[in-house]
XYZ file of C-alpha atoms in Angstrom:
191
model
C 93.217 46.083 5.966
C 89.854 45.891 4.063
C 89.509 43.392 1.073
C 90.352 45.365 -2.186
C 87.970 44.376 -5.020
C 86.880 45.979 -8.453
C 84.768 48.986 -7.573
C 81.872 47.516 -9.763
C 81.222 45.021 -7.438
C 80.637 46.694 -4.211
C 77.166 47.825 -5.246
C 75.520 44.674 -3.715
C 75.882 41.375 -2.140
C 74.755 39.652 -5.563
C 77.527 41.583 -7.313
C 80.186 41.056 -4.806
C 79.512 37.227 -4.385
C 79.448 37.161 -8.225
C 82.696 38.856 -8.702
C 84.494 37.101 -5.718
C 83.500 33.671 -6.946
C 82.655 33.809 -10.881
C 83.744 36.682 -12.666
C 87.077 36.191 -14.962
C 87.186 32.684 -14.158
C 87.562 30.599 -17.648
C 84.654 28.894 -18.423
C 84.900 26.076 -21.133
C 81.550 24.208 -20.759
C 79.173 25.046 -23.768
C 76.116 25.043 -21.285
C 77.590 27.350 -19.180
C 78.779 29.603 -22.009
C 75.430 29.769 -23.355
C 74.072 30.873 -19.712
C 76.765 33.708 -19.967
C 75.954 34.923 -23.480
C 72.219 34.855 -22.767
C 72.900 36.930 -19.474
C 75.072 39.337 -21.183
C 72.744 39.804 -23.852
C 69.718 40.105 -21.280
C 72.033 43.040 -19.659
C 72.044 45.206 -22.480
C 70.425 48.413 -21.601
C 70.301 47.504 -17.978
C 72.276 47.141 -14.800
C 74.300 43.875 -14.270
C 72.501 43.773 -10.636
C 69.259 43.381 -12.250
C 70.611 40.381 -14.432
C 72.247 38.713 -11.290
C 68.812 38.911 -9.202
C 66.927 37.418 -12.211
C 69.429 34.572 -12.846
C 67.757 32.132 -10.960
C 64.486 32.921 -12.906
C 66.555 32.501 -16.046
C 68.027 29.253 -15.194
C 64.394 28.255 -14.561
C 62.740 29.699 -17.705
C 65.494 28.388 -20.020
C 65.846 24.637 -18.572
C 69.157 25.514 -16.697
C 70.176 26.719 -20.155
C 70.284 23.096 -21.769
C 70.270 24.289 -25.456
C 68.575 21.097 -26.645
C 65.532 21.943 -24.627
C 65.549 25.857 -25.151
C 65.771 25.194 -28.770
C 62.414 23.445 -28.851
C 60.767 26.616 -27.438
C 57.781 27.609 -29.391
C 55.999 30.817 -30.080
C 53.551 30.024 -27.406
C 56.453 29.560 -25.157
C 57.763 32.863 -25.709
C 54.486 34.514 -25.065
C 54.199 32.726 -21.606
C 57.868 33.596 -20.849
C 56.763 37.466 -21.500
C 54.602 37.173 -18.690
C 57.380 35.752 -16.318
C 58.313 38.473 -13.899
C 61.326 36.128 -13.029
C 63.237 37.275 -16.096
C 63.579 39.978 -18.338
C 60.157 40.403 -20.256
C 61.764 41.711 -23.613
C 60.782 39.701 -26.875
C 63.917 40.351 -28.773
C 65.989 38.818 -25.749
C 63.723 35.910 -25.026
C 63.631 34.778 -28.733
C 67.583 35.360 -29.060
C 68.130 33.036 -26.472
C 66.094 30.390 -28.450
C 67.826 31.109 -31.582
C 71.013 31.194 -30.026
C 70.269 27.515 -28.629
C 69.531 26.508 -32.042
C 72.906 27.964 -33.437
C 74.709 26.349 -30.749
C 73.275 23.257 -31.632
C 74.124 23.898 -35.398
C 77.594 24.450 -34.087
C 77.647 21.206 -32.311
C 76.304 19.319 -34.989
C 78.910 20.648 -37.245
C 81.623 19.161 -34.877
C 82.510 22.290 -33.405
C 82.148 23.750 -29.787
C 81.060 27.272 -28.708
C 83.909 26.857 -26.254
C 86.377 26.010 -29.150
C 84.977 28.943 -31.240
C 84.820 31.602 -28.396
C 88.546 30.711 -27.240
C 90.014 31.114 -30.739
C 89.821 34.916 -30.305
C 92.259 34.613 -27.525
C 94.506 32.077 -28.851
C 92.824 29.684 -26.044
C 94.484 31.395 -23.454
C 93.045 34.181 -21.425
C 94.293 37.431 -21.826
C 95.423 39.125 -18.640
C 95.153 42.784 -18.501
C 96.580 44.902 -15.984
C 94.181 47.973 -15.611
C 94.662 50.469 -12.688
C 91.095 52.071 -12.799
C 88.029 51.479 -14.316
C 88.294 53.908 -16.732
C 91.014 52.190 -18.429
C 88.998 49.102 -19.474
C 87.754 49.228 -22.637
C 84.109 48.471 -23.887
C 85.007 46.477 -26.777
C 88.051 45.329 -28.479
C 89.503 44.239 -31.852
C 88.795 40.408 -30.644
C 85.368 41.363 -29.317
C 84.366 42.960 -32.611
C 85.812 39.805 -34.804
C 83.828 37.450 -32.183
C 80.570 39.254 -32.762
C 80.881 39.508 -36.462
C 81.606 35.528 -36.416
C 78.837 34.878 -33.966
C 76.478 36.676 -35.962
C 77.410 35.157 -39.164
C 76.533 31.681 -37.142
C 73.101 32.780 -36.212
C 73.547 34.316 -32.842
C 71.528 37.412 -31.745
C 72.285 40.073 -29.101
C 75.952 39.508 -29.519
C 77.213 42.856 -30.464
C 81.238 43.898 -29.742
C 80.318 45.361 -26.258
C 78.317 42.598 -25.271
C 80.934 40.034 -26.562
C 83.633 42.176 -24.218
C 81.429 41.715 -21.441
C 80.881 37.974 -22.086
C 84.726 37.687 -22.547
C 85.324 39.281 -19.362
C 82.763 37.241 -17.614
C 83.814 34.024 -19.070
C 87.369 34.271 -18.248
C 88.692 34.810 -21.847
C 90.119 38.257 -20.232
C 91.213 38.680 -16.947
C 90.010 42.388 -16.428
C 90.167 42.521 -12.410
C 92.077 45.778 -11.419
C 95.863 45.316 -10.531
C 94.755 46.354 -7.039
C 91.760 43.770 -6.618
C 92.296 40.662 -4.412
C 90.991 38.437 -7.560
C 93.644 39.707 -10.036
C 96.140 37.339 -8.969
C 93.677 34.443 -7.821
C 91.751 34.304 -11.336
C 95.212 34.426 -12.894
C 96.177 31.470 -10.919
C 92.848 29.296 -11.716
C 93.646 29.631 -15.336
């Protein structure tokens, strides 16, 4: 009997591997959450496959998502990154990664964590949904709208409600694997 997974993950090996190993698994490490916010923001208007194929390029270009390093990037560095074909060459998305690193450091300097902030929108416990088909899954929720508003108020960019919901799915704040997907119960058990 074939393994059932969420239909979006059947498009390529990269999507399948990401779905099977990472998507929906709860993340609490600030650097990994910074990576996921960056990648979800980069995805805006593009396919997730495109972002996955450029993920290693992003890790190289943005110092493995070390916010203390990325926050020091200069306008000259931005110009260099705009020529880097291993990432999505969009000035706003590149600059938002740098400003988001600065916002993350400001948060940490105030004694907070990105993890604590984003997990507060789900009462520090993953929301487990029981969707039967892809069309049932919302593109944004009350929680993602509130998260977007709060992140923006703290200086984060490219964090609209839809991007925040995709981030919540990716980082395991919500488990949106379909009930027919083999990862649904596995991810639920990893929480």
